[in-house]
Amino acid sequence: MISIRILTVVLAALSIAGAGDDTSWAASSHGEDAHAPSASGDAHGEGHASKARPHAPEDAHWWIGQEILPVSLRDKVANLIGPSIIDKDPAERLNVAHVFLGLLVFVIGIGLALAARRKVIGTNLPPKSFGAAAFFDILMEMLLNLMTSMMPRDKALTFLPIVTATAVFILISNLLGLVPGFVPPTQSLNTTLALGLTAFVYFTYQGIKAQGVVGFFKHFMGPMLILAPLMFVVEMIAYCVRPLSLALRLMGNMFGDHQVLFIFMSFGLPLIPLPLMALGLLVCVVQTVVFTLLFIVYLSLAVEVHDHDHDDAHAHGDKGHAHAH
């Protein structure tokens, strides 16, 4: 029960964190065309033109938000976020689609968690049919087995809630892009960078907690004292790049997959998109696995040195005790 409560909190945090300034590749891919009405927008008629934000890259092609979310609401959200920090774009050009779709992913995740809780509360028996409870049971069992192969079981149980929440959020976000009219929140750098920074802060905190501040930064210096200054700089750069590499890998793959699917669906030919949707489903799962696996690896590396040092100290203590006898 505690895991599901933590899961809901983490899902909420990840959804809110994704509501940053827009740095999505969608803006750069459309370039100056984002200022003018798009061809696909014209194909939908004048009725759709009034529902689009003319200068925003999110409306370069139709998405469900144009039909159910007023332009005034999307403009208010863009103005609330403010101008882009990286691209320096004004608020009217901000892509806010990932904000609303990230909140939708949050609602779906909360719904699945509550449905699973209702099924398992008061019973220790596994679910009889596949549903939300069975989904979480299978997912958490797989993650726990993977984590226990890299770290002690007590630490794996400690890290399991946030790892599960991250995997669920990414998987639902990725799969949302396969539904016509939706775009995956994970094709925006805002969302993926929020996920990467969340993972980075968490495994850094766990590393400092396990080893102490001095012990944590000591292992960046390498085994040779003479090379310690150089090794420290190199290792710190490699360490600090981790959240960016996580974010760019996930964003790039999901953006490319969704763009290819959108292009083939725009042809209007029956059955043509089906093979690509099957391939897209595989991409969604694989990218979820890759991000989650790297998160687990970084967590295990953060606490590995501490465990090793503790075991060495314990072993030396046993040898000293043996010699004393």
Coordinates of C-alpha atoms in Angstrom, one line a residue:
M1 CA 0.0 0.0 0.0
I2 CA 2.9 2.4 0.8
S3 CA 4.3 1.8 -2.7
I4 CA 1.1 2.9 -4.4
R5 CA 0.9 6.0 -2.2
I6 CA 4.5 6.9 -3.2
L7 CA 3.7 6.1 -6.8
T8 CA 0.9 8.6 -6.9
V9 CA 3.1 11.4 -5.4
V10 CA 5.9 10.7 -7.8
L11 CA 3.6 10.7 -10.8
A12 CA 2.2 14.1 -9.7
A13 CA 5.7 15.5 -9.3
L14 CA 6.8 14.2 -12.7
S15 CA 3.7 15.7 -14.4
I16 CA 4.2 19.1 -12.8
A17 CA 7.9 19.1 -13.5
G18 CA 7.2 18.6 -17.2
A19 CA 5.4 21.9 -17.4
G20 CA 8.6 23.9 -18.2
D21 CA 9.5 26.3 -21.0
D22 CA 9.3 24.8 -24.5
T23 CA 12.4 23.4 -26.0
S24 CA 10.8 20.7 -28.2
W25 CA 12.3 19.8 -31.5
A26 CA 8.9 20.4 -33.0
A27 CA 9.5 24.1 -33.0
S28 CA 12.8 23.9 -34.8
S29 CA 11.6 21.2 -37.2
H30 CA 8.9 23.5 -38.5
G31 CA 11.0 26.7 -38.3
E32 CA 9.4 29.7 -39.9
D33 CA 6.5 27.6 -41.1
A34 CA 5.1 27.8 -37.6
H35 CA 4.3 31.4 -38.1
A36 CA 2.1 30.7 -41.1
P37 CA -1.0 28.4 -41.3
S38 CA 0.1 24.9 -42.1
A39 CA -1.1 22.8 -45.0
S40 CA -2.6 20.2 -42.7
G41 CA -4.3 23.0 -40.8
D42 CA -5.9 24.2 -44.1
A43 CA -7.0 20.7 -44.8
H44 CA -9.2 20.8 -41.7
G45 CA -11.1 23.8 -42.9
E46 CA -11.7 27.3 -41.5
G47 CA -13.5 25.8 -38.5
H48 CA -10.2 24.4 -37.2
A49 CA -8.3 27.5 -37.9
S50 CA -10.2 29.4 -35.2
K51 CA -9.2 26.7 -32.7
A52 CA -5.5 26.8 -33.4
R53 CA -2.9 29.1 -31.8
P54 CA -1.5 30.5 -35.1
H55 CA 2.1 31.1 -33.9
A56 CA 2.5 28.0 -31.7
P57 CA 4.3 24.9 -33.1
E58 CA 1.9 22.6 -31.3
D59 CA -0.8 23.5 -33.8
A60 CA 1.4 22.9 -36.9
H61 CA -0.8 19.8 -37.2
W62 CA -4.1 18.9 -35.6
W63 CA -4.3 17.4 -32.1
I64 CA -7.2 16.7 -29.9
G65 CA -6.5 19.7 -27.7
Q66 CA -7.7 22.0 -30.4
E67 CA -11.2 20.6 -30.1
I68 CA -11.6 20.3 -26.3
L69 CA -9.3 23.1 -25.0
P70 CA -10.2 26.7 -25.7
V71 CA -7.5 28.8 -27.2
S72 CA -7.8 31.2 -24.3
L73 CA -6.9 28.4 -21.9
R74 CA -3.8 27.3 -23.8
D75 CA -2.7 31.0 -24.1
K76 CA -3.2 31.4 -20.4
V77 CA -1.0 28.4 -19.7
A78 CA 1.6 29.7 -22.1
N79 CA 1.6 33.1 -20.4
L80 CA 1.8 31.5 -17.0
I81 CA 4.9 29.5 -18.1
G82 CA 6.4 32.6 -19.6
P83 CA 9.0 33.0 -22.4
S84 CA 11.3 30.2 -23.3
I85 CA 14.6 30.2 -21.3
I86 CA 16.6 28.5 -24.0
D87 CA 15.0 29.6 -27.3
K88 CA 13.9 33.0 -26.0
D89 CA 10.6 32.5 -27.7
P90 CA 7.7 34.6 -26.5
A91 CA 4.8 33.0 -24.7
E92 CA 2.5 32.9 -27.7
R93 CA 5.0 30.6 -29.4
L94 CA 5.3 28.1 -26.5
N95 CA 4.3 24.6 -27.1
V96 CA 1.9 23.7 -24.2
A97 CA 0.6 20.4 -25.6
H98 CA 2.9 18.4 -23.5
V99 CA 1.6 20.2 -20.4
F100 CA -2.0 19.1 -20.9
L101 CA -1.0 15.6 -22.1
G102 CA 1.4 15.2 -19.2
L103 CA -1.5 15.9 -16.9
L104 CA -3.6 13.4 -18.7
V105 CA -0.8 10.8 -18.2
F106 CA -0.9 11.7 -14.5
V107 CA -4.6 11.1 -14.3
I108 CA -4.3 7.8 -16.1
G109 CA -1.5 6.7 -13.8
I110 CA -3.4 7.7 -10.7
G111 CA -6.5 5.8 -12.0
L112 CA -4.5 2.7 -12.6
A113 CA -2.9 2.9 -9.2
L114 CA -6.2 3.4 -7.4
A115 CA -7.8 0.5 -9.4
A116 CA -4.9 -1.7 -8.5
R117 CA -5.2 -0.7 -4.8
R118 CA -8.9 -1.5 -4.8
K119 CA -8.2 -5.0 -6.2
V120 CA -5.3 -6.0 -3.9
I121 CA -6.4 -4.4 -0.6
G122 CA -7.4 -7.0 2.0
T123 CA -6.1 -10.0 0.0
N124 CA -2.7 -11.7 -0.6
L125 CA -3.9 -13.7 -3.6
P126 CA -2.7 -12.8 -7.1
P127 CA -5.2 -11.3 -9.5
K128 CA -7.4 -13.8 -11.4
S129 CA -7.5 -11.8 -14.6
F130 CA -5.2 -9.2 -16.3
G131 CA -6.0 -5.7 -15.2
A132 CA -4.4 -2.8 -13.3
A133 CA -3.5 -5.0 -10.3
A134 CA -1.9 -7.6 -12.5
F135 CA -0.1 -5.0 -14.5
F136 CA 1.5 -3.5 -11.4
D137 CA 2.2 -6.9 -10.0
I138 CA 4.1 -8.1 -13.1
L139 CA 5.9 -4.8 -13.6
M140 CA 7.0 -4.4 -10.0
E141 CA 8.1 -8.1 -9.8
M142 CA 10.2 -7.7 -13.0
L143 CA 11.8 -4.5 -11.7
L144 CA 12.5 -5.9 -8.3
N145 CA 14.2 -9.0 -9.8
L146 CA 16.3 -6.7 -12.0
M147 CA 17.2 -4.4 -9.1
T148 CA 18.1 -7.2 -6.7
S149 CA 20.6 -8.5 -9.3
M150 CA 22.5 -5.2 -9.1
M151 CA 22.1 -4.2 -5.4
P152 CA 21.0 -5.6 -2.0
R153 CA 17.3 -6.4 -1.7
D154 CA 16.7 -3.8 1.1
K155 CA 18.0 -1.0 -1.2
A156 CA 16.0 -2.4 -4.1
L157 CA 12.8 -2.2 -2.1
T158 CA 13.6 1.3 -1.1
F159 CA 14.1 2.4 -4.7
L160 CA 11.3 0.4 -6.2
P161 CA 8.5 3.0 -5.8
I162 CA 10.2 5.8 -7.7
V163 CA 11.6 3.4 -10.3
T164 CA 8.1 2.0 -10.9
A165 CA 6.5 5.4 -11.1
T166 CA 9.1 6.6 -13.6
A167 CA 8.5 3.5 -15.8
V168 CA 4.7 3.8 -15.7
F169 CA 4.8 7.5 -16.5
I170 CA 7.2 7.0 -19.5
L171 CA 5.3 4.0 -20.8
I172 CA 1.9 5.7 -20.7
S173 CA 3.3 8.8 -22.2
N174 CA 4.9 6.9 -25.1
L175 CA 1.8 4.8 -25.8
L176 CA -0.3 7.9 -25.9
G177 CA 1.4 8.9 -29.1
L178 CA -0.1 5.8 -30.8
V179 CA -3.6 7.1 -30.3
P180 CA -4.8 9.3 -33.2
G181 CA -5.1 12.9 -32.1
F182 CA -2.6 12.7 -29.3
V183 CA 1.1 13.4 -29.1
P184 CA 3.4 11.7 -26.6
P185 CA 4.5 14.1 -23.8
T186 CA 7.9 12.4 -24.0
Q187 CA 8.6 13.9 -27.5
S188 CA 9.1 17.2 -25.7
L189 CA 12.5 18.0 -24.1
N190 CA 10.6 19.6 -21.2
T191 CA 9.1 16.3 -20.2
T192 CA 12.2 14.1 -20.7
L193 CA 14.5 16.6 -19.1
A194 CA 12.2 16.7 -16.1
L195 CA 12.4 13.0 -15.9
G196 CA 16.2 13.0 -16.3
L197 CA 16.6 15.6 -13.6
T198 CA 14.3 13.8 -11.3
A199 CA 16.4 10.6 -11.7
F200 CA 19.6 12.6 -11.4
V201 CA 18.6 14.3 -8.2
Y202 CA 17.4 11.1 -6.7
F203 CA 20.4 8.9 -7.3
T204 CA 22.7 11.7 -6.4
Y205 CA 20.9 12.1 -3.1
Q206 CA 21.0 8.4 -2.4
G207 CA 24.7 8.3 -3.2
I208 CA 25.5 11.1 -0.8
K209 CA 23.2 9.5 1.8
A210 CA 25.0 6.2 1.5
Q211 CA 28.6 7.4 1.3
G212 CA 28.6 10.9 2.8
V213 CA 29.6 14.0 0.9
V214 CA 33.3 13.3 1.1
G215 CA 33.0 9.7 0.2
F216 CA 30.6 10.4 -2.7
F217 CA 33.0 12.9 -4.4
K218 CA 36.1 10.9 -3.5
H219 CA 35.3 8.2 -6.0
F220 CA 35.4 10.7 -8.8
M221 CA 39.1 11.2 -8.2
G222 CA 40.2 7.7 -9.4
P223 CA 42.7 5.4 -7.8
M224 CA 45.9 7.4 -8.5
L225 CA 46.5 10.6 -6.5
I226 CA 48.6 12.2 -9.2
L227 CA 45.8 12.0 -11.7
A228 CA 43.1 13.0 -9.2
P229 CA 42.5 16.6 -10.4
L230 CA 42.2 15.5 -14.0
M231 CA 40.0 12.5 -13.2
F232 CA 37.7 14.5 -11.0
V233 CA 37.0 17.0 -13.8
V234 CA 36.4 14.3 -16.4
E235 CA 34.3 12.1 -14.1
M236 CA 32.2 15.1 -13.0
I237 CA 31.5 16.1 -16.6
A238 CA 30.4 12.6 -17.4
Y239 CA 28.3 12.4 -14.3
C240 CA 26.5 15.7 -14.9
V241 CA 25.8 14.8 -18.5
R242 CA 23.7 11.8 -17.4
P243 CA 20.3 13.6 -17.1
L244 CA 20.8 15.3 -20.5
S245 CA 21.7 12.0 -22.2
L246 CA 18.7 10.4 -20.6
A247 CA 16.5 13.2 -21.8
L248 CA 17.8 13.5 -25.4
R249 CA 17.8 9.8 -26.0
L250 CA 14.1 9.4 -25.0
M251 CA 13.0 12.6 -26.6
G252 CA 14.8 11.9 -29.9
N253 CA 13.4 8.4 -30.3
M254 CA 9.9 9.3 -29.4
F255 CA 9.9 12.5 -31.6
G256 CA 11.2 10.5 -34.6
D257 CA 8.8 7.6 -34.1
H258 CA 5.8 9.9 -33.8
Q259 CA 6.8 12.0 -36.8
V260 CA 7.2 9.0 -39.1
L261 CA 3.8 7.6 -37.9
F262 CA 2.1 11.0 -38.5
I263 CA 3.5 11.3 -42.0
F264 CA 2.2 7.9 -43.0
M265 CA -1.2 8.5 -41.4
S266 CA -1.6 11.8 -43.3
F267 CA -1.6 9.9 -46.6
G268 CA -5.1 8.7 -45.7
L269 CA -4.4 5.2 -47.0
P270 CA -6.1 2.3 -45.1
L271 CA -4.0 -0.3 -43.3
I272 CA -0.7 1.5 -44.2
P273 CA 0.0 2.8 -40.7
L274 CA -0.7 -0.5 -39.0
P275 CA 2.8 -2.0 -39.4
L276 CA 4.3 1.3 -38.3
M277 CA 2.1 1.4 -35.3
A278 CA 3.2 -2.2 -34.4
L279 CA 6.8 -1.0 -34.7
G280 CA 5.9 2.1 -32.7
L281 CA 4.6 -0.1 -29.9
L282 CA 7.9 -1.8 -29.8
V283 CA 9.8 1.5 -29.7
C284 CA 7.5 2.7 -26.8
V285 CA 8.3 -0.4 -24.7
V286 CA 12.1 -0.4 -25.6
Q287 CA 12.5 3.3 -24.7
T288 CA 10.8 2.7 -21.4
V289 CA 13.1 -0.2 -20.6
V290 CA 16.2 1.7 -21.6
F291 CA 15.4 4.8 -19.5
T292 CA 14.4 2.6 -16.5
L293 CA 17.4 0.3 -16.8
L294 CA 19.8 3.2 -16.9
F295 CA 18.1 4.7 -13.9
I296 CA 18.5 1.5 -12.0
V297 CA 22.2 1.2 -13.1
Y298 CA 22.9 4.8 -11.9
L299 CA 21.2 4.0 -8.5
S300 CA 23.3 0.8 -8.1
L301 CA 26.5 2.7 -8.9
A302 CA 25.6 5.4 -6.4
V303 CA 25.5 3.0 -3.5
E304 CA 27.9 0.3 -4.8
V305 CA 31.1 2.0 -3.5
H306 CA 29.6 2.4 -0.1
D307 CA 28.6 -1.2 0.1
H308 CA 32.1 -2.2 -1.1
D309 CA 33.9 -0.1 1.5
H310 CA 31.6 -1.4 4.2
D311 CA 32.4 -5.0 3.3
D312 CA 36.1 -4.3 3.1
A313 CA 36.1 -2.7 6.6
H314 CA 34.1 -5.6 7.9
A315 CA 36.5 -8.0 6.3
H316 CA 39.6 -6.2 7.8
G317 CA 37.9 -6.2 11.2
D318 CA 37.4 -9.9 11.0
K319 CA 41.0 -10.5 10.1
G320 CA 42.2 -8.3 12.9
H321 CA 39.9 -10.2 15.3
A322 CA 41.3 -13.5 14.1
H323 CA 44.9 -12.3 14.6
A324 CA 44.2 -11.2 18.1
H325 CA 43.1 -14.7 18.9

